PDB file of C-alpha atoms and ligand atoms in Angstrom:
ATOM      1  CA  MET A  12     -12.732 -20.887 192.284  1.00  0.00           C
ATOM      2  CA  ILE A  13      -9.641 -20.016 190.176  1.00  0.00           C
ATOM      3  CA  GLY A  14      -9.380 -16.259 190.803  1.00  0.00           C
ATOM      4  CA  LYS A  15     -12.140 -13.688 191.092  1.00  0.00           C
ATOM      5  CA  LYS A  16     -15.328 -14.109 189.039  1.00  0.00           C
ATOM      6  CA  ILE A  17     -15.259 -11.837 185.975  1.00  0.00           C
ATOM      7  CA  THR A  18     -18.161  -9.417 185.697  1.00  0.00           C
ATOM      8  CA  VAL A  19     -19.632  -7.316 182.905  1.00  0.00           C
ATOM      9  CA  ARG A  20     -18.012  -4.269 184.584  1.00  0.00           C
ATOM     10  CA  ASP A  21     -14.581  -5.969 184.418  1.00  0.00           C
ATOM     11  CA  ILE A  22     -15.045  -6.535 180.674  1.00  0.00           C
ATOM     12  CA  ILE A  23     -15.971  -2.872 180.090  1.00  0.00           C
ATOM     13  CA  ASP A  24     -12.975  -1.726 182.181  1.00  0.00           C
ATOM     14  CA  MET A  25     -10.603  -3.855 180.093  1.00  0.00           C
ATOM     15  CA  LYS A  26     -11.203  -1.459 177.191  1.00  0.00           C
ATOM     16  CA  SER A  27      -9.913   1.611 179.068  1.00  0.00           C
ATOM     17  CA  ALA A  28      -7.033  -0.467 180.484  1.00  0.00           C
ATOM     18  CA  ALA A  29      -6.129  -1.549 176.908  1.00  0.00           C
ATOM     19  CA  ASP A  30      -6.190  -5.155 178.167  1.00  0.00           C
ATOM     20  CA  LYS A  31      -7.230  -7.352 175.217  1.00  0.00           C
ATOM     21  CA  ILE A  32     -10.319  -9.490 175.862  1.00  0.00           C
ATOM     22  CA  VAL A  33     -10.146 -13.221 175.015  1.00  0.00           C
ATOM     23  CA  MET A  34     -13.434 -14.951 174.148  1.00  0.00           C
ATOM     24  CA  LEU A  35     -13.913 -18.541 172.895  1.00  0.00           C
ATOM     25  CA  THR A  36     -16.866 -20.851 172.367  1.00  0.00           C
ATOM     26  CA  ALA A  37     -17.824 -23.910 174.422  1.00  0.00           C
ATOM     27  CA  TYR A  38     -20.788 -26.274 174.111  1.00  0.00           C
ATOM     28  CA  ASP A  39     -20.232 -28.647 177.052  1.00  0.00           C
ATOM     29  CA  ALA A  40     -18.876 -28.691 180.606  1.00  0.00           C
ATOM     30  CA  GLY A  41     -15.485 -30.206 179.697  1.00  0.00           C
ATOM     31  CA  PHE A  42     -14.689 -27.526 177.126  1.00  0.00           C
ATOM     32  CA  GLY A  43     -16.031 -24.805 179.429  1.00  0.00           C
ATOM     33  CA  ARG A  44     -13.596 -26.008 182.113  1.00  0.00           C
ATOM     34  CA  PHE A  45     -10.641 -25.988 179.656  1.00  0.00           C
ATOM     35  CA  LEU A  46     -11.380 -22.353 178.727  1.00  0.00           C
ATOM     36  CA  ASP A  47     -12.077 -21.256 182.315  1.00  0.00           C
ATOM     37  CA  ARG A  48      -8.816 -22.740 183.592  1.00  0.00           C
ATOM     38  CA  ASN A  49      -6.719 -21.276 180.806  1.00  0.00           C
ATOM     39  CA  GLY A  50      -7.375 -17.582 181.213  1.00  0.00           C
ATOM     40  CA  VAL A  51     -10.238 -17.049 178.765  1.00  0.00           C
ATOM     41  CA  GLU A  52     -12.264 -14.075 180.025  1.00  0.00           C
ATOM     42  CA  ILE A  53     -15.544 -14.740 178.183  1.00  0.00           C
ATOM     43  CA  VAL A  54     -16.934 -18.202 177.431  1.00  0.00           C
ATOM     44  CA  LEU A  55     -19.560 -17.998 174.688  1.00  0.00           C
ATOM     45  CA  VAL A  56     -22.124 -20.719 174.150  1.00  0.00           C
ATOM     46  CA  GLY A  57     -22.439 -19.745 170.498  1.00  0.00           C
ATOM     47  CA  ASP A  58     -25.311 -20.832 168.321  1.00  0.00           C
ATOM     48  CA  SER A  59     -22.457 -22.132 166.148  1.00  0.00           C
ATOM     49  CA  LEU A  60     -23.496 -25.119 168.315  1.00  0.00           C
ATOM     50  CA  GLY A  61     -25.860 -25.939 165.449  1.00  0.00           C
ATOM     51  CA  MET A  62     -23.084 -26.413 162.903  1.00  0.00           C
ATOM     52  CA  VAL A  63     -20.185 -27.552 165.089  1.00  0.00           C
ATOM     53  CA  VAL A  64     -21.976 -30.014 167.387  1.00  0.00           C
ATOM     54  CA  LEU A  65     -25.501 -30.703 166.099  1.00  0.00           C
ATOM     55  CA  GLY A  66     -24.574 -31.119 162.419  1.00  0.00           C
ATOM     56  CA  TYR A  67     -26.956 -28.493 160.978  1.00  0.00           C
ATOM     57  CA  GLU A  68     -26.139 -26.602 157.764  1.00  0.00           C
ATOM     58  CA  SER A  69     -26.490 -23.205 159.474  1.00  0.00           C
ATOM     59  CA  THR A  70     -27.360 -21.608 162.834  1.00  0.00           C
ATOM     60  CA  VAL A  71     -30.962 -20.923 161.747  1.00  0.00           C
ATOM     61  CA  PRO A  72     -32.593 -24.175 163.036  1.00  0.00           C
ATOM     62  CA  VAL A  73     -31.074 -23.890 166.541  1.00  0.00           C
ATOM     63  CA  THR A  74     -33.818 -23.742 169.211  1.00  0.00           C
ATOM     64  CA  MET A  75     -34.147 -22.147 172.653  1.00  0.00           C
ATOM     65  CA  GLU A  76     -34.235 -25.597 174.260  1.00  0.00           C
ATOM     66  CA  GLU A  77     -30.992 -26.646 172.521  1.00  0.00           C
ATOM     67  CA  MET A  78     -29.223 -23.432 173.575  1.00  0.00           C
ATOM     68  CA  LEU A  79     -30.461 -23.752 177.167  1.00  0.00           C
ATOM     69  CA  HIS A  80     -29.468 -27.435 177.366  1.00  0.00           C
ATOM     70  CA  HIS A  81     -25.870 -26.719 176.261  1.00  0.00           C
ATOM     71  CA  SER A  82     -25.635 -23.484 178.278  1.00  0.00           C
ATOM     72  CA  ARG A  83     -26.519 -25.421 181.452  1.00  0.00           C
ATOM     73  CA  ALA A  84     -23.811 -27.973 180.605  1.00  0.00           C
ATOM     74  CA  VAL A  85     -21.159 -25.286 180.018  1.00  0.00           C
ATOM     75  CA  LYS A  86     -22.158 -23.561 183.259  1.00  0.00           C
ATOM     76  CA  HIS A  87     -21.084 -26.698 185.166  1.00  0.00           C
ATOM     77  CA  GLY A  88     -17.510 -26.179 183.882  1.00  0.00           C
ATOM     78  CA  VAL A  89     -17.222 -22.405 184.231  1.00  0.00           C
ATOM     79  CA  GLU A  90     -16.485 -20.678 187.531  1.00  0.00           C
ATOM     80  CA  ARG A  91     -14.407 -17.601 186.716  1.00  0.00           C
ATOM     81  CA  ALA A  92     -15.125 -16.508 183.141  1.00  0.00           C
ATOM     82  CA  LEU A  93     -18.130 -14.416 182.127  1.00  0.00           C
ATOM     83  CA  LEU A  94     -20.636 -16.856 180.625  1.00  0.00           C
ATOM     84  CA  VAL A  95     -22.544 -15.501 177.619  1.00  0.00           C
ATOM     85  CA  SER A  96     -25.081 -17.416 175.520  1.00  0.00           C
ATOM     86  CA  ASP A  97     -26.329 -16.709 172.032  1.00  0.00           C
ATOM     87  CA  MET A  98     -30.066 -16.167 171.714  1.00  0.00           C
ATOM     88  CA  PRO A  99     -31.191 -18.289 168.743  1.00  0.00           C
ATOM     89  CA  PHE A 100     -32.853 -16.976 165.578  1.00  0.00           C
ATOM     90  CA  LEU A 101     -36.408 -15.642 166.162  1.00  0.00           C
ATOM     91  CA  SER A 102     -36.168 -15.854 169.965  1.00  0.00           C
ATOM     92  CA  TYR A 103     -35.769 -12.043 170.247  1.00  0.00           C
ATOM     93  CA  GLN A 104     -37.071 -10.585 166.961  1.00  0.00           C
ATOM     94  CA  VAL A 105     -40.807 -11.277 167.278  1.00  0.00           C
ATOM     95  CA  ASP A 106     -41.707  -8.833 170.071  1.00  0.00           C
ATOM     96  CA  VAL A 107     -40.034  -7.147 173.018  1.00  0.00           C
ATOM     97  CA  GLY A 108     -41.975  -9.100 175.653  1.00  0.00           C
ATOM     98  CA  SER A 109     -40.968 -12.533 174.348  1.00  0.00           C
ATOM     99  CA  ALA A 110     -37.383 -11.294 173.841  1.00  0.00           C
ATOM    100  CA  ILE A 111     -37.143 -10.359 177.548  1.00  0.00           C
ATOM    101  CA  ALA A 112     -38.798 -13.615 178.641  1.00  0.00           C
ATOM    102  CA  ASN A 113     -36.465 -15.724 176.461  1.00  0.00           C
ATOM    103  CA  ALA A 114     -33.352 -13.771 177.508  1.00  0.00           C
ATOM    104  CA  GLY A 115     -34.362 -14.179 181.151  1.00  0.00           C
ATOM    105  CA  ARG A 116     -34.426 -17.974 180.759  1.00  0.00           C
ATOM    106  CA  PHE A 117     -30.659 -17.977 180.054  1.00  0.00           C
ATOM    107  CA  LEU A 118     -30.024 -16.244 183.395  1.00  0.00           C
ATOM    108  CA  LYS A 119     -32.676 -18.053 185.465  1.00  0.00           C
ATOM    109  CA  GLU A 120     -32.522 -21.599 184.021  1.00  0.00           C
ATOM    110  CA  ALA A 121     -28.947 -21.904 182.747  1.00  0.00           C
ATOM    111  CA  GLY A 122     -27.031 -19.593 185.108  1.00  0.00           C
ATOM    112  CA  CYS A 123     -25.585 -17.437 182.308  1.00  0.00           C
ATOM    113  CA  ASP A 124     -24.255 -13.946 183.038  1.00  0.00           C
ATOM    114  CA  ALA A 125     -25.388 -12.354 179.758  1.00  0.00           C
ATOM    115  CA  VAL A 126     -26.909 -13.001 176.334  1.00  0.00           C
ATOM    116  CA  LYS A 127     -25.713 -12.127 172.829  1.00  0.00           C
ATOM    117  CA  VAL A 128     -28.015 -11.007 170.011  1.00  0.00           C
ATOM    118  CA  GLU A 129     -27.328 -10.390 166.321  1.00  0.00           C
ATOM    119  CA  GLY A 130     -28.550  -7.265 164.540  1.00  0.00           C
ATOM    120  CA  GLY A 131     -28.318  -3.494 164.241  1.00  0.00           C
ATOM    121  CA  LEU A 132     -30.701  -0.555 164.512  1.00  0.00           C
ATOM    122  CA  GLU A 133     -33.764  -2.823 164.170  1.00  0.00           C
ATOM    123  CA  ILE A 134     -33.059  -4.456 167.552  1.00  0.00           C
ATOM    124  CA  CYS A 135     -31.892  -1.402 169.570  1.00  0.00           C
ATOM    125  CA  LYS A 136     -35.335  -0.961 171.184  1.00  0.00           C
ATOM    126  CA  THR A 137     -35.354  -4.627 172.237  1.00  0.00           C
ATOM    127  CA  VAL A 138     -31.790  -4.418 173.585  1.00  0.00           C
ATOM    128  CA  ALA A 139     -32.718  -1.320 175.637  1.00  0.00           C
ATOM    129  CA  ALA A 140     -35.751  -3.140 177.089  1.00  0.00           C
ATOM    130  CA  MET A 141     -33.706  -6.235 177.995  1.00  0.00           C
ATOM    131  CA  VAL A 142     -31.051  -4.055 179.682  1.00  0.00           C
ATOM    132  CA  ARG A 143     -33.798  -2.164 181.597  1.00  0.00           C
ATOM    133  CA  ALA A 144     -35.090  -5.554 182.773  1.00  0.00           C
ATOM    134  CA  GLY A 145     -31.629  -6.274 184.224  1.00  0.00           C
ATOM    135  CA  ILE A 146     -30.255  -8.552 181.508  1.00  0.00           C
ATOM    136  CA  PRO A 147     -26.701  -7.775 180.312  1.00  0.00           C
ATOM    137  CA  VAL A 148     -26.620  -7.853 176.493  1.00  0.00           C
ATOM    138  CA  MET A 149     -23.742  -8.262 174.029  1.00  0.00           C
ATOM    139  CA  GLY A 150     -24.441  -7.106 170.454  1.00  0.00           C
ATOM    140  CA  HIS A 151     -23.191  -8.688 167.215  1.00  0.00           C
ATOM    141  CA  ILE A 152     -22.981  -6.787 163.905  1.00  0.00           C
ATOM    142  CA  GLY A 153     -21.289  -7.139 160.508  1.00  0.00           C
ATOM    143  CA  LEU A 154     -21.717 -10.667 159.190  1.00  0.00           C
ATOM    144  CA  THR A 155     -24.608 -11.973 161.272  1.00  0.00           C
ATOM    145  CA  PRO A 156     -24.837 -15.723 160.540  1.00  0.00           C
ATOM    146  CA  GLN A 157     -28.535 -16.037 161.531  1.00  0.00           C
ATOM    147  CA  THR A 158     -29.440 -13.697 158.646  1.00  0.00           C
ATOM    148  CA  ALA A 159     -26.543 -14.524 156.293  1.00  0.00           C
ATOM    149  CA  GLY A 160     -29.096 -15.443 153.614  1.00  0.00           C
ATOM    150  CA  ALA A 161     -30.462 -11.888 153.588  1.00  0.00           C
ATOM    151  CA  LEU A 162     -26.875 -10.505 153.470  1.00  0.00           C
ATOM    152  CA  GLY A 163     -26.100 -12.516 150.320  1.00  0.00           C
ATOM    153  CA  GLY A 164     -24.170 -15.307 152.074  1.00  0.00           C
ATOM    154  CA  TYR A 165     -21.144 -15.481 154.385  1.00  0.00           C
ATOM    155  CA  LYS A 166     -19.488 -12.328 153.019  1.00  0.00           C
ATOM    156  CA  VAL A 167     -17.326  -9.501 154.373  1.00  0.00           C
ATOM    157  CA  GLN A 168     -19.611  -6.573 155.326  1.00  0.00           C
ATOM    158  CA  GLY A 169     -18.975  -2.802 155.302  1.00  0.00           C
ATOM    159  CA  LYS A 170     -16.855  -2.716 152.159  1.00  0.00           C
ATOM    160  CA  ASP A 171     -18.593   0.331 150.619  1.00  0.00           C
ATOM    161  CA  GLY A 172     -19.278   3.777 152.097  1.00  0.00           C
ATOM    162  CA  GLU A 173     -22.979   3.229 152.678  1.00  0.00           C
ATOM    163  CA  SER A 174     -22.660  -0.083 154.539  1.00  0.00           C
ATOM    164  CA  ALA A 175     -19.635   1.199 156.519  1.00  0.00           C
ATOM    165  CA  ARG A 176     -21.694   4.225 157.656  1.00  0.00           C
ATOM    166  CA  ARG A 177     -24.561   1.894 158.565  1.00  0.00           C
ATOM    167  CA  LEU A 178     -22.277  -0.302 160.693  1.00  0.00           C
ATOM    168  CA  LEU A 179     -20.915   2.773 162.517  1.00  0.00           C
ATOM    169  CA  ALA A 180     -24.497   3.905 163.223  1.00  0.00           C
ATOM    170  CA  GLU A 181     -25.471   0.403 164.399  1.00  0.00           C
ATOM    171  CA  ALA A 182     -22.512   0.248 166.793  1.00  0.00           C
ATOM    172  CA  LYS A 183     -23.415   3.627 168.290  1.00  0.00           C
ATOM    173  CA  GLY A 184     -27.104   2.690 168.494  1.00  0.00           C
ATOM    174  CA  LEU A 185     -26.367  -0.570 170.335  1.00  0.00           C
ATOM    175  CA  ALA A 186     -23.951   1.146 172.733  1.00  0.00           C
ATOM    176  CA  GLU A 187     -26.602   3.794 173.479  1.00  0.00           C
ATOM    177  CA  ALA A 188     -29.192   1.040 173.977  1.00  0.00           C
ATOM    178  CA  GLY A 189     -26.992  -0.297 176.793  1.00  0.00           C
ATOM    179  CA  ALA A 190     -25.131  -3.237 175.221  1.00  0.00           C
ATOM    180  CA  PHE A 191     -21.964  -3.882 177.286  1.00  0.00           C
ATOM    181  CA  ALA A 192     -19.846  -5.187 174.362  1.00  0.00           C
ATOM    182  CA  LEU A 193     -20.098  -5.732 170.632  1.00  0.00           C
ATOM    183  CA  VAL A 194     -18.934  -8.580 168.394  1.00  0.00           C
ATOM    184  CA  LEU A 195     -17.746  -7.316 164.985  1.00  0.00           C
ATOM    185  CA  GLU A 196     -17.747 -10.157 162.463  1.00  0.00           C
ATOM    186  CA  CYS A 197     -16.084 -10.087 159.043  1.00  0.00           C
ATOM    187  CA  ILE A 198     -15.568  -6.383 158.447  1.00  0.00           C
ATOM    188  CA  PRO A 199     -12.470  -4.561 157.118  1.00  0.00           C
ATOM    189  CA  ASP A 200      -9.794  -3.924 159.780  1.00  0.00           C
ATOM    190  CA  LYS A 201      -9.821  -0.102 159.466  1.00  0.00           C
ATOM    191  CA  LEU A 202     -13.615   0.078 159.787  1.00  0.00           C
ATOM    192  CA  ALA A 203     -13.393  -2.139 162.914  1.00  0.00           C
ATOM    193  CA  GLY A 204     -10.770   0.303 164.241  1.00  0.00           C
ATOM    194  CA  ALA A 205     -13.047   3.291 163.549  1.00  0.00           C
ATOM    195  CA  ILE A 206     -15.997   1.575 165.266  1.00  0.00           C
ATOM    196  CA  THR A 207     -13.796   0.640 168.239  1.00  0.00           C
ATOM    197  CA  ALA A 208     -12.645   4.262 168.604  1.00  0.00           C
ATOM    198  CA  SER A 209     -16.185   5.630 168.281  1.00  0.00           C
ATOM    199  CA  ILE A 210     -17.823   3.782 171.223  1.00  0.00           C
ATOM    200  CA  ASP A 211     -17.054   3.392 174.938  1.00  0.00           C
ATOM    201  CA  ILE A 212     -17.924  -0.321 175.107  1.00  0.00           C
ATOM    202  CA  PRO A 213     -15.434  -3.010 174.008  1.00  0.00           C
ATOM    203  CA  THR A 214     -15.482  -4.513 170.537  1.00  0.00           C
ATOM    204  CA  ILE A 215     -14.610  -8.180 170.109  1.00  0.00           C
ATOM    205  CA  GLY A 216     -13.527  -9.066 166.600  1.00  0.00           C
ATOM    206  CA  ILE A 217     -13.853 -12.205 164.508  1.00  0.00           C
ATOM    207  CA  GLY A 218     -12.388 -11.589 161.075  1.00  0.00           C
ATOM    208  CA  ALA A 219     -12.281  -7.868 161.934  1.00  0.00           C
ATOM    209  CA  GLY A 220      -8.539  -7.220 162.305  1.00  0.00           C
ATOM    210  CA  PRO A 221      -6.279  -6.326 165.215  1.00  0.00           C
ATOM    211  CA  GLN A 222      -7.750  -2.966 166.288  1.00  0.00           C
ATOM    212  CA  CYS A 223     -10.689  -4.491 168.197  1.00  0.00           C
ATOM    213  CA  ASP A 224     -10.604  -4.551 172.005  1.00  0.00           C
ATOM    214  CA  GLY A 225     -10.667  -8.343 172.000  1.00  0.00           C
ATOM    215  CA  GLN A 226     -10.869 -11.399 169.754  1.00  0.00           C
ATOM    216  CA  VAL A 227     -13.189 -14.386 169.523  1.00  0.00           C
ATOM    217  CA  LEU A 228     -13.003 -17.629 167.526  1.00  0.00           C
ATOM    218  CA  VAL A 229     -14.977 -20.846 167.465  1.00  0.00           C
ATOM    219  CA  SER A 230     -12.826 -23.166 169.633  1.00  0.00           C
ATOM    220  CA  HIS A 231     -13.268 -26.139 167.281  1.00  0.00           C
ATOM    221  CA  ASP A 232     -11.846 -24.006 164.418  1.00  0.00           C
ATOM    222  CA  LEU A 233      -8.688 -22.892 166.223  1.00  0.00           C
ATOM    223  CA  LEU A 234      -8.082 -26.432 167.522  1.00  0.00           C
ATOM    224  CA  GLY A 235      -8.545 -28.043 164.097  1.00  0.00           C
ATOM    225  CA  MET A 236     -11.564 -30.117 165.128  1.00  0.00           C
ATOM    226  CA  PHE A 237     -14.128 -28.821 162.605  1.00  0.00           C
ATOM    227  CA  GLU A 238     -13.084 -29.904 159.142  1.00  0.00           C
ATOM    228  CA  LYS A 239     -16.177 -29.086 157.042  1.00  0.00           C
ATOM    229  CA  PHE A 240     -14.852 -25.608 156.195  1.00  0.00           C
ATOM    230  CA  VAL A 241     -12.371 -23.187 157.751  1.00  0.00           C
ATOM    231  CA  PRO A 242     -12.939 -19.428 157.315  1.00  0.00           C
ATOM    232  CA  SER A 243      -9.833 -17.603 156.027  1.00  0.00           C
ATOM    233  CA  PHE A 244      -9.513 -15.458 159.193  1.00  0.00           C
ATOM    234  CA  VAL A 245      -9.108 -18.543 161.404  1.00  0.00           C
ATOM    235  CA  LYS A 246      -5.592 -19.337 162.605  1.00  0.00           C
ATOM    236  CA  ARG A 247      -5.146 -22.960 163.621  1.00  0.00           C
ATOM    237  CA  TYR A 248      -3.301 -23.215 166.935  1.00  0.00           C
ATOM    238  CA  ALA A 249      -3.615 -27.008 167.097  1.00  0.00           C
ATOM    239  CA  ASP A 250      -4.470 -29.769 164.639  1.00  0.00           C
ATOM    240  CA  LEU A 251      -6.477 -32.212 166.741  1.00  0.00           C
ATOM    241  CA  ALA A 252      -8.524 -34.003 164.054  1.00  0.00           C
ATOM    242  CA  PRO A 253      -5.630 -36.291 162.932  1.00  0.00           C
ATOM    243  CA  GLN A 254      -4.781 -37.069 166.569  1.00  0.00           C
ATOM    244  CA  ILE A 255      -8.398 -37.982 167.326  1.00  0.00           C
ATOM    245  CA  ALA A 256      -8.560 -40.154 164.182  1.00  0.00           C
ATOM    246  CA  GLY A 257      -5.239 -41.807 165.193  1.00  0.00           C
ATOM    247  CA  GLY A 258      -6.537 -42.655 168.676  1.00  0.00           C
ATOM    248  CA  ILE A 259      -9.758 -44.142 167.303  1.00  0.00           C
ATOM    249  CA  ALA A 260      -7.885 -46.230 164.696  1.00  0.00           C
ATOM    250  CA  ALA A 261      -5.413 -47.558 167.292  1.00  0.00           C
ATOM    251  CA  PHE A 262      -8.282 -48.646 169.585  1.00  0.00           C
ATOM    252  CA  ARG A 263     -10.098 -50.304 166.668  1.00  0.00           C
ATOM    253  CA  ASP A 264      -6.951 -52.226 165.620  1.00  0.00           C
ATOM    254  CA  GLU A 265      -6.184 -53.438 169.170  1.00  0.00           C
ATOM    255  CA  VAL A 266      -9.759 -54.603 169.763  1.00  0.00           C
ATOM    256  CA  LYS A 267      -9.732 -56.485 166.446  1.00  0.00           C
ATOM    257  CA  SER A 268      -6.367 -58.124 167.185  1.00  0.00           C
ATOM    258  CA  GLY A 269      -7.197 -58.888 170.822  1.00  0.00           C
ATOM    259  CA  ALA A 270      -4.298 -56.711 172.086  1.00  0.00           C
ATOM    260  CA  TYR A 271      -6.771 -54.657 174.130  1.00  0.00           C
ATOM    261  CA  PRO A 272      -7.562 -55.193 176.928  1.00  0.00           C
ATOM    262  CA  ASP A 273      -4.306 -56.764 178.187  1.00  0.00           C
ATOM    263  CA  ALA A 274      -3.649 -57.862 181.799  1.00  0.00           C
ATOM    264  CA  GLU A 275      -2.663 -54.308 182.816  1.00  0.00           C
ATOM    265  CA  HIS A 276      -6.101 -53.029 181.822  1.00  0.00           C
ATOM    266  CA  SER A 277      -8.137 -55.927 183.269  1.00  0.00           C
ATOM    267  CA  PHE A 278      -9.160 -56.835 186.827  1.00  0.00           C
ATOM    268  CA  ALA A 279      -7.439 -60.036 187.970  1.00  0.00           C
ATOM    269  CA  MET A 280      -9.598 -62.450 189.920  1.00  0.00           C
ATOM    270  CA  GLN A 281      -8.144 -63.157 193.397  1.00  0.00           C
ATOM    271  CA  GLY A 282      -8.714 -65.209 196.550  1.00  0.00           C
ATOM    272  CA  GLU A 283     -11.747 -67.393 197.136  1.00  0.00           C
ATOM    273  CA  VAL A 284     -13.453 -66.718 193.811  1.00  0.00           C
ATOM    274  CA  ALA A 285     -10.279 -67.535 191.853  1.00  0.00           C
ATOM    275  CA  ASP A 286      -9.955 -70.792 193.786  1.00  0.00           C
ATOM    276  CA  LEU A 287     -13.588 -71.595 193.059  1.00  0.00           C
ATOM    277  CA  LEU A 288     -13.082 -71.055 189.326  1.00  0.00           C
ATOM    278  CA  ASN A 289      -9.875 -73.185 189.351  1.00  0.00           C
ATOM    279  CA  GLN A 290     -11.770 -76.025 191.078  1.00  0.00           C
ATOM    280  CA  GLY A 291     -14.372 -75.933 188.370  1.00  0.00           C
ATOM    281  CA  LYS A 292     -11.633 -76.580 185.763  1.00  0.00           C
ATOM    282  CA  GLY A 293     -10.577 -79.924 187.276  1.00  0.00           C
TER     283      GLY A 293
HETATM  284  O1  KIV B 307     -22.101 -18.552 167.320  1.00  0.00           O
HETATM  285  C1  KIV B 307     -20.924 -18.225 167.542  1.00  0.00           C
HETATM  286  O2  KIV B 307     -20.051 -19.050 167.846  1.00  0.00           O
HETATM  287  C2  KIV B 307     -20.603 -16.795 167.455  1.00  0.00           C
HETATM  288  C3  KIV B 307     -19.147 -16.403 167.502  1.00  0.00           C
HETATM  289  C4  KIV B 307     -18.357 -16.990 166.451  1.00  0.00           C
HETATM  290  C5  KIV B 307     -18.980 -14.941 167.622  1.00  0.00           C
HETATM  291  O3  KIV B 307     -21.470 -16.002 167.357  1.00  0.00           O
END
């Protein structure tokens, strides 16, 4: 293990220590290992899985089985970071009993440390019940992609007084319900600052400015691997798509020309079998 395993308590304590929390997404063991070994405190198996890996148009079609399958894979690469998985659309909204049962599957079957759910006051009762059952829960308010249709699309939230007041109330409600952290997505920076100051649990921003207690991005966005669209709040720290395309094209060209595999990348026949083959040539 690379350092001590990070717990929910450690994440909460980072807020009072003013130690910024780093969270990134992973969908397989290899990516999970990259994040774990490079100081990322929270690895999120986001339901962005649907768009980034499975090729869906939104996160809505993502199923429990898909999330569990990829969560199990990520778990194989993560030793130190806190592992959080998104609960997919309609896996926690129908009734409290099925929400607890579905959330429990992420801990029991995939080895996750916590789950994340999208929504405000309407899910506080469910969050409280999941926490009472012993399941650590991260909330997610502002732009909630699972219900983006109902919000009028992928738009900045909390721009007027009424919706800003609602977001403040939702943050307080989720903190009181026992959520251990809150993702704030696509809200004005000053509102994110006010929410962050108004609750004791950490806020983790995505398109919510610098005053949050931590930041999260979709890994494929910051590495330049998802080219379909790039939200304006994403900063690209690497541009891997051209490098991947270059590697694929070079392999294709060398296979076509016969340059690959050369002797260095082949197994030479030796000894008795080589002699046998040479005899056959005579
Ligand atoms: O699904 C996801 O990847 C997310 C993060 C972007 C916060 O919810």
